[in-house]
């Protein structure tokens, strides 16, 4: 089914360049043809991390995969090492939504002692975003790379590269990929139209290329795992399609849901700054955004006390679930305090604002330190 037909049928849109509507993740798994993460797979992952499940797995933020079981088979049975590959399209400042796959990648790097390839697609963002100049994306690339380093990756095991600086290394692989993808496949997977510019039509080959780079660099087949939110999956469909034709292992992927915006729906997105928390927001700005967040509360304190709140539709509550309250018992108390009306939204948001500010302070400290070591991570041609 063509991407667009699928989107219309589903009543929401998820492409690498647009996420809109209320995403039904079960439907998306069926539409994209990915596999839900089941209990058996969670147990296997738990075993590799000393019997504990990463909070993002426990809370089902990472919910879907492609061939992660196959990758683990190789790792467990034959000690087959794998590499990690993830990235960022530098079109603006980094939000805490972008950090989700990177924080998870850091956990995977530590757990599996894996090399990481991190792509900054300055070319993609220049090609897709009206009004962004090359100079803009290059400035965002340098800025965003600091957030990547601030996640704590091991410099000895991490290569960060921007496409415009690393194209000589990527190009042979990218054109080999491109030669195997027809325009009709690219249209079906990405929804390209006659008025799409030809740069963006070629671009998927550039994002597929790093999935094969570990094999090229090591001179032998190296399995690759790609942690990302589910919007990036179309790229892996074509990468997996061409992999055997080029003699590379098919990349595996693990997908997250989207951290919601602080508004009344949709994902956190840098293009709507009022409802997004940026890693560089000051404490005042972040606090204000959280205090203005859409909540599941009633119109007045009196009504809240009488009727209680609706945590399932509350953006603030989702932040506790996904990022800011790891303790299940404490989360349960928060939920029942909300539902019973004993907790009013202002107090809940204040508690969330405190945690967000603490998180930002710590990230910003590491981000400052990243300025001194960034060149230990960057690779250039
Ligand atoms: P970009 O810059 O749009 O997003 C960077 C990463 O963040 C994920 N993401 C989110 N995750 C959780 N909640 C959100 N609200 C949210 N918004 C974005 C994205 O899925 C992505 O993983 N084309 C890519 C850059 C790229 C890449 C890759 C990403 C190149 N190679 C390999 C992942 C893996 C992009 O523009 O990402």
Short mmCIF file of C-alpha atoms in Angstrom, two decimals, residues 16-345:
data_model
loop_
_atom_site.label_atom_id
_atom_site.label_comp_id
_atom_site.label_asym_id
_atom_site.label_seq_id
_atom_site.Cartn_x
_atom_site.Cartn_y
_atom_site.Cartn_z
CA UNK A 16 9.92 11.37 8.30
CA UNK A 17 8.82 14.96 7.63
CA UNK A 18 5.33 15.17 9.07
CA UNK A 19 3.57 13.74 12.08
CA UNK A 20 -0.03 14.86 12.51
CA UNK A 21 -3.36 13.62 13.86
CA UNK A 22 -3.77 11.24 16.77
CA UNK A 23 -1.31 8.45 16.10
CA UNK A 24 -2.75 4.98 16.61
CA UNK A 25 0.44 3.01 17.26
CA UNK A 26 -1.18 -0.42 16.87
CA UNK A 27 -2.48 0.61 13.48
CA UNK A 28 0.90 2.09 12.57
CA UNK A 29 2.67 -1.18 13.34
CA UNK A 30 0.29 -2.94 10.94
CA UNK A 31 0.60 -0.24 8.26
CA UNK A 32 4.40 -0.12 8.41
CA UNK A 33 4.71 -3.89 8.83
CA UNK A 34 6.91 -3.68 11.95
CA UNK A 35 6.72 -6.04 14.95
CA UNK A 36 5.45 -5.07 18.42
CA UNK A 37 7.96 -5.60 21.24
CA UNK A 38 6.53 -8.56 23.16
CA UNK A 39 7.17 -9.96 26.64
CA UNK A 40 9.68 -12.51 25.39
CA UNK A 41 11.82 -9.83 23.79
CA UNK A 42 11.58 -7.66 26.92
CA UNK A 43 12.79 -10.59 29.02
CA UNK A 44 15.78 -11.05 26.72
CA UNK A 45 16.67 -7.35 26.92
CA UNK A 46 16.26 -7.45 30.69
CA UNK A 47 18.77 -10.29 30.97
CA UNK A 48 21.38 -8.19 29.19
CA UNK A 49 20.96 -5.32 31.66
CA UNK A 50 21.37 -7.13 34.99
CA UNK A 51 17.72 -8.02 35.35
CA UNK A 52 16.36 -4.48 35.08
CA UNK A 53 14.32 -3.11 32.25
CA UNK A 54 15.21 0.33 30.90
CA UNK A 55 12.40 2.76 31.91
CA UNK A 56 11.62 3.49 28.25
CA UNK A 57 10.98 -0.24 27.72
CA UNK A 58 9.10 -0.66 30.98
CA UNK A 59 6.75 2.20 30.07
CA UNK A 60 6.41 0.96 26.46
CA UNK A 61 7.83 4.17 25.00
CA UNK A 62 9.92 1.88 22.78
CA UNK A 63 7.21 -0.39 21.42
CA UNK A 64 8.11 -1.79 18.02
CA UNK A 65 11.08 -3.26 16.15
CA UNK A 66 12.41 -4.91 13.04
CA UNK A 67 14.54 -8.03 13.54
CA UNK A 68 15.79 -7.12 17.01
CA UNK A 69 15.22 -10.79 17.93
CA UNK A 70 17.41 -11.88 15.01
CA UNK A 71 20.14 -9.44 16.06
CA UNK A 72 20.02 -10.76 19.65
CA UNK A 73 20.15 -14.37 18.36
CA UNK A 74 23.46 -13.58 16.68
CA UNK A 75 24.76 -11.74 19.75
CA UNK A 76 23.73 -14.45 22.23
CA UNK A 77 24.58 -17.57 20.24
CA UNK A 78 27.67 -16.54 18.34
CA UNK A 79 28.86 -13.49 20.29
CA UNK A 80 28.24 -11.50 17.13
CA UNK A 81 28.88 -7.84 17.94
CA UNK A 82 26.64 -5.21 16.40
CA UNK A 83 26.92 -1.49 15.79
CA UNK A 84 24.38 1.22 16.59
CA UNK A 85 23.27 3.88 14.15
CA UNK A 86 21.09 6.90 14.89
CA UNK A 87 20.88 10.57 13.95
CA UNK A 88 19.41 14.04 13.86
CA UNK A 89 18.21 16.41 11.14
CA UNK A 90 19.55 19.77 12.34
CA UNK A 91 16.67 22.12 11.50
CA UNK A 92 16.57 23.98 14.80
CA UNK A 93 17.38 23.62 18.47
CA UNK A 94 17.17 20.17 20.08
CA UNK A 95 14.02 19.30 22.05
CA UNK A 96 13.70 16.74 24.82
CA UNK A 97 11.73 14.67 22.26
CA UNK A 98 14.90 14.26 20.17
CA UNK A 99 16.81 13.15 23.25
CA UNK A 100 14.60 10.07 23.72
CA UNK A 101 16.26 7.86 21.06
CA UNK A 102 19.70 9.22 22.01
CA UNK A 103 19.30 8.44 25.72
CA UNK A 104 18.16 4.96 24.75
CA UNK A 105 21.09 4.60 22.36
CA UNK A 106 23.44 5.50 25.22
CA UNK A 107 21.91 2.68 27.27
CA UNK A 108 22.37 0.30 24.32
CA UNK A 109 25.99 1.40 23.83
CA UNK A 110 26.77 0.74 27.50
CA UNK A 111 24.85 -2.53 27.65
CA UNK A 112 26.20 -4.09 24.47
CA UNK A 113 29.55 -2.29 24.30
CA UNK A 114 28.64 -1.18 20.80
CA UNK A 115 30.20 1.28 18.37
CA UNK A 116 27.86 4.16 17.49
CA UNK A 117 27.51 5.92 14.14
CA UNK A 118 25.62 9.20 14.50
CA UNK A 119 24.51 11.01 11.32
CA UNK A 120 23.63 14.72 11.21
CA UNK A 121 21.56 15.18 8.05
CA UNK A 122 22.23 18.84 7.33
CA UNK A 123 21.53 18.11 3.63
CA UNK A 124 18.08 16.65 4.38
CA UNK A 125 16.93 19.63 6.40
CA UNK A 126 18.27 22.11 3.83
CA UNK A 127 16.37 20.24 1.09
CA UNK A 128 13.08 19.78 2.92
CA UNK A 129 12.61 23.03 4.85
CA UNK A 130 11.64 26.19 3.01
CA UNK A 131 13.56 29.20 4.24
CA UNK A 132 16.51 27.31 5.79
CA UNK A 133 19.86 28.26 4.26
CA UNK A 134 22.93 26.04 4.16
CA UNK A 135 24.52 28.36 6.73
CA UNK A 136 21.50 27.91 9.04
CA UNK A 137 21.70 24.12 8.96
CA UNK A 138 25.45 24.13 9.49
CA UNK A 139 25.03 26.33 12.57
CA UNK A 140 22.30 24.02 13.92
CA UNK A 141 24.52 21.02 13.18
CA UNK A 142 27.27 22.35 15.46
CA UNK A 143 24.74 23.28 18.12
CA UNK A 144 22.86 19.94 18.01
CA UNK A 145 26.09 17.92 18.12
CA UNK A 146 26.67 19.32 21.63
CA UNK A 147 23.36 17.79 22.75
CA UNK A 148 24.42 14.45 21.32
CA UNK A 149 27.73 14.51 23.20
CA UNK A 150 25.90 15.65 26.37
CA UNK A 151 24.05 12.31 26.34
CA UNK A 152 27.30 10.74 27.55
CA UNK A 153 28.46 8.54 24.67
CA UNK A 154 31.88 6.93 24.80
CA UNK A 155 34.24 9.01 22.59
CA UNK A 156 36.29 5.91 21.78
CA UNK A 157 33.23 4.15 20.41
CA UNK A 158 31.32 7.01 18.78
CA UNK A 159 31.60 8.70 15.41
CA UNK A 160 29.43 11.75 14.77
CA UNK A 161 29.35 13.11 11.24
CA UNK A 162 27.50 15.75 9.22
CA UNK A 163 26.62 14.71 5.67
CA UNK A 164 28.09 17.80 4.01
CA UNK A 165 31.44 17.07 5.71
CA UNK A 166 31.46 13.28 5.36
CA UNK A 167 29.99 12.85 1.91
CA UNK A 168 33.16 11.41 0.39
CA UNK A 169 32.91 8.46 2.78
CA UNK A 170 29.16 8.07 2.27
CA UNK A 171 28.85 8.72 -1.44
CA UNK A 172 29.91 5.40 -2.98
CA UNK A 173 27.49 3.54 -0.72
CA UNK A 174 24.71 6.11 -1.27
CA UNK A 175 24.87 5.83 -5.07
CA UNK A 176 24.98 2.02 -4.81
CA UNK A 177 21.80 2.18 -2.74
CA UNK A 178 20.20 4.76 -5.05
CA UNK A 179 20.80 2.59 -8.12
CA UNK A 180 18.66 -0.16 -6.58
CA UNK A 181 15.65 2.05 -5.72
CA UNK A 182 13.18 3.03 -8.41
CA UNK A 183 11.33 6.33 -8.38
CA UNK A 184 8.06 4.44 -8.05
CA UNK A 185 9.28 2.71 -4.85
CA UNK A 186 10.51 6.04 -3.45
CA UNK A 187 7.13 7.62 -4.24
CA UNK A 188 5.25 4.77 -2.58
CA UNK A 189 7.43 4.78 0.55
CA UNK A 190 7.92 8.53 1.04
CA UNK A 191 4.95 10.05 -0.82
CA UNK A 192 7.13 12.11 -3.20
CA UNK A 193 5.21 14.10 -5.80
CA UNK A 194 6.07 15.65 -9.13
CA UNK A 195 6.86 18.93 -7.40
CA UNK A 196 9.26 17.32 -4.86
CA UNK A 197 12.76 18.63 -5.46
CA UNK A 198 15.18 16.07 -6.87
CA UNK A 199 17.57 16.48 -3.92
CA UNK A 200 15.08 15.11 -1.43
CA UNK A 201 14.19 12.26 -3.80
CA UNK A 202 17.83 11.13 -3.74
CA UNK A 203 18.27 11.81 -0.02
CA UNK A 204 16.91 8.47 1.33
CA UNK A 205 20.00 6.81 -0.17
CA UNK A 206 22.17 9.08 2.01
CA UNK A 207 20.28 8.16 5.17
CA UNK A 208 20.46 4.46 4.27
CA UNK A 209 24.26 4.55 3.71
CA UNK A 210 25.44 4.68 7.37
CA UNK A 211 23.51 1.44 8.03
CA UNK A 212 26.21 -0.25 5.90
CA UNK A 213 29.19 1.81 7.01
CA UNK A 214 30.20 -0.48 9.91
CA UNK A 215 30.48 -3.40 7.46
CA UNK A 216 32.50 -1.28 5.02
CA UNK A 217 34.84 0.10 7.71
CA UNK A 218 35.41 -3.30 9.35
CA UNK A 219 35.62 -5.15 6.03
CA UNK A 220 33.16 -7.84 7.16
CA UNK A 221 29.37 -8.04 7.65
CA UNK A 222 28.51 -6.13 10.84
CA UNK A 223 24.87 -6.21 12.03
CA UNK A 224 23.43 -2.79 12.83
CA UNK A 225 20.65 -1.72 15.20
CA UNK A 226 18.92 1.61 14.63
CA UNK A 227 17.13 3.21 17.61
CA UNK A 228 14.77 6.02 16.50
CA UNK A 229 11.16 7.16 16.74
CA UNK A 230 8.83 5.36 14.34
CA UNK A 231 8.73 8.30 11.86
CA UNK A 232 12.17 7.24 10.54
CA UNK A 233 11.07 3.71 9.67
CA UNK A 234 10.43 4.38 5.94
CA UNK A 235 14.19 4.81 5.51
CA UNK A 236 14.84 1.38 7.01
CA UNK A 237 12.29 -0.22 4.71
CA UNK A 238 14.35 0.76 1.69
CA UNK A 239 17.68 0.09 3.45
CA UNK A 240 16.50 -3.42 4.33
CA UNK A 241 15.24 -3.96 0.82
CA UNK A 242 18.57 -3.16 -0.82
CA UNK A 243 20.87 -4.65 1.87
CA UNK A 244 21.03 -8.23 0.50
CA UNK A 245 21.40 -6.91 -3.05
CA UNK A 246 24.55 -5.08 -1.95
CA UNK A 247 25.83 -7.91 0.25
CA UNK A 248 25.17 -6.26 3.63
CA UNK A 249 23.13 -7.53 6.62
CA UNK A 250 19.65 -6.03 6.82
CA UNK A 251 19.68 -3.32 9.53
CA UNK A 252 17.49 -4.00 12.58
CA UNK A 253 15.53 -1.18 14.20
CA UNK A 254 13.87 -0.37 17.52
CA UNK A 255 11.17 2.30 17.44
CA UNK A 256 9.85 4.72 20.02
CA UNK A 257 6.56 6.54 20.20
CA UNK A 258 6.58 10.32 20.17
CA UNK A 259 6.89 12.33 23.34
CA UNK A 260 3.77 14.51 23.15
CA UNK A 261 3.75 18.27 22.85
CA UNK A 262 2.75 20.31 25.89
CA UNK A 263 -0.38 21.30 23.93
CA UNK A 264 -3.59 19.35 23.41
CA UNK A 265 -2.21 16.77 20.96
CA UNK A 266 0.55 15.97 18.48
CA UNK A 267 4.22 15.24 19.06
CA UNK A 268 6.75 17.57 20.61
CA UNK A 269 8.12 19.35 17.59
CA UNK A 270 10.75 22.09 17.32
CA UNK A 271 8.50 23.90 14.82
CA UNK A 272 5.97 24.67 17.61
CA UNK A 273 8.26 26.25 20.23
CA UNK A 274 5.51 27.25 22.74
CA UNK A 275 4.64 23.60 23.40
CA UNK A 276 8.16 22.14 23.13
CA UNK A 277 10.93 22.08 25.69
CA UNK A 278 14.30 22.79 24.16
CA UNK A 279 17.47 21.54 25.81
CA UNK A 280 18.71 25.12 25.93
CA UNK A 281 15.57 26.67 27.45
CA UNK A 282 16.26 28.73 30.54
CA UNK A 283 14.64 27.66 33.79
CA UNK A 284 12.11 30.53 33.55
CA UNK A 285 11.10 29.69 30.01
CA UNK A 286 10.79 25.95 30.68
CA UNK A 287 8.80 26.55 33.88
CA UNK A 288 6.38 28.86 32.05
CA UNK A 289 5.83 26.31 29.27
CA UNK A 290 5.12 23.53 31.76
CA UNK A 291 2.75 25.70 33.80
CA UNK A 292 0.84 26.52 30.57
CA UNK A 293 0.69 22.87 29.45
CA UNK A 294 -2.59 21.34 28.39
CA UNK A 295 -3.83 19.24 31.29
CA UNK A 296 -6.58 16.75 31.91
CA UNK A 297 -7.97 18.84 34.73
CA UNK A 298 -11.36 20.50 35.20
CA UNK A 299 -12.04 24.17 34.48
CA UNK A 300 -11.97 25.26 38.14
CA UNK A 301 -10.29 24.05 41.32
CA UNK A 302 -13.74 23.39 42.84
CA UNK A 303 -14.73 21.18 39.89
CA UNK A 304 -11.37 19.42 39.98
CA UNK A 305 -11.88 18.59 43.65
CA UNK A 306 -15.39 17.32 42.93
CA UNK A 307 -14.90 15.47 39.63
CA UNK A 308 -11.18 14.68 39.54
CA UNK A 309 -8.81 14.86 36.54
CA UNK A 310 -8.15 12.70 33.48
CA UNK A 311 -4.49 11.68 33.47
CA UNK A 312 -4.90 9.74 30.20
CA UNK A 313 -5.47 12.96 28.21
CA UNK A 314 -3.04 15.09 30.25
CA UNK A 315 0.24 16.04 28.61
CA UNK A 316 1.85 16.70 32.01
CA UNK A 317 1.00 13.18 33.19
CA UNK A 318 2.53 11.68 30.03
CA UNK A 319 5.81 13.39 30.93
CA UNK A 320 5.80 11.73 34.32
CA UNK A 321 5.07 8.38 32.67
CA UNK A 322 7.74 8.60 29.99
CA UNK A 323 10.54 10.59 31.58
CA UNK A 324 10.11 12.06 35.00
CA UNK A 325 8.71 9.42 37.40
CA UNK A 326 10.44 6.08 37.15
CA UNK A 327 9.01 4.73 40.41
CA UNK A 328 5.81 2.77 39.60
CA UNK A 329 4.38 3.15 43.09
CA UNK A 330 4.88 6.93 43.07
CA UNK A 331 3.35 7.18 39.60
CA UNK A 332 0.35 5.19 40.85
CA UNK A 333 -0.11 7.60 43.76
CA UNK A 334 0.11 10.59 41.41
CA UNK A 335 -2.51 9.04 39.14
CA UNK A 336 -4.98 8.30 41.93
CA UNK A 337 -4.43 11.75 43.53
CA UNK A 338 -5.31 13.27 40.15
CA UNK A 339 -8.34 11.08 39.46
CA UNK A 340 -9.76 11.64 42.94
CA UNK A 341 -9.37 15.42 42.64
CA UNK A 342 -7.10 15.59 45.70
CA UNK A 343 -4.30 16.88 43.47
CA UNK A 344 -4.99 20.07 41.49
CA UNK A 345 -3.28 20.72 38.15
#
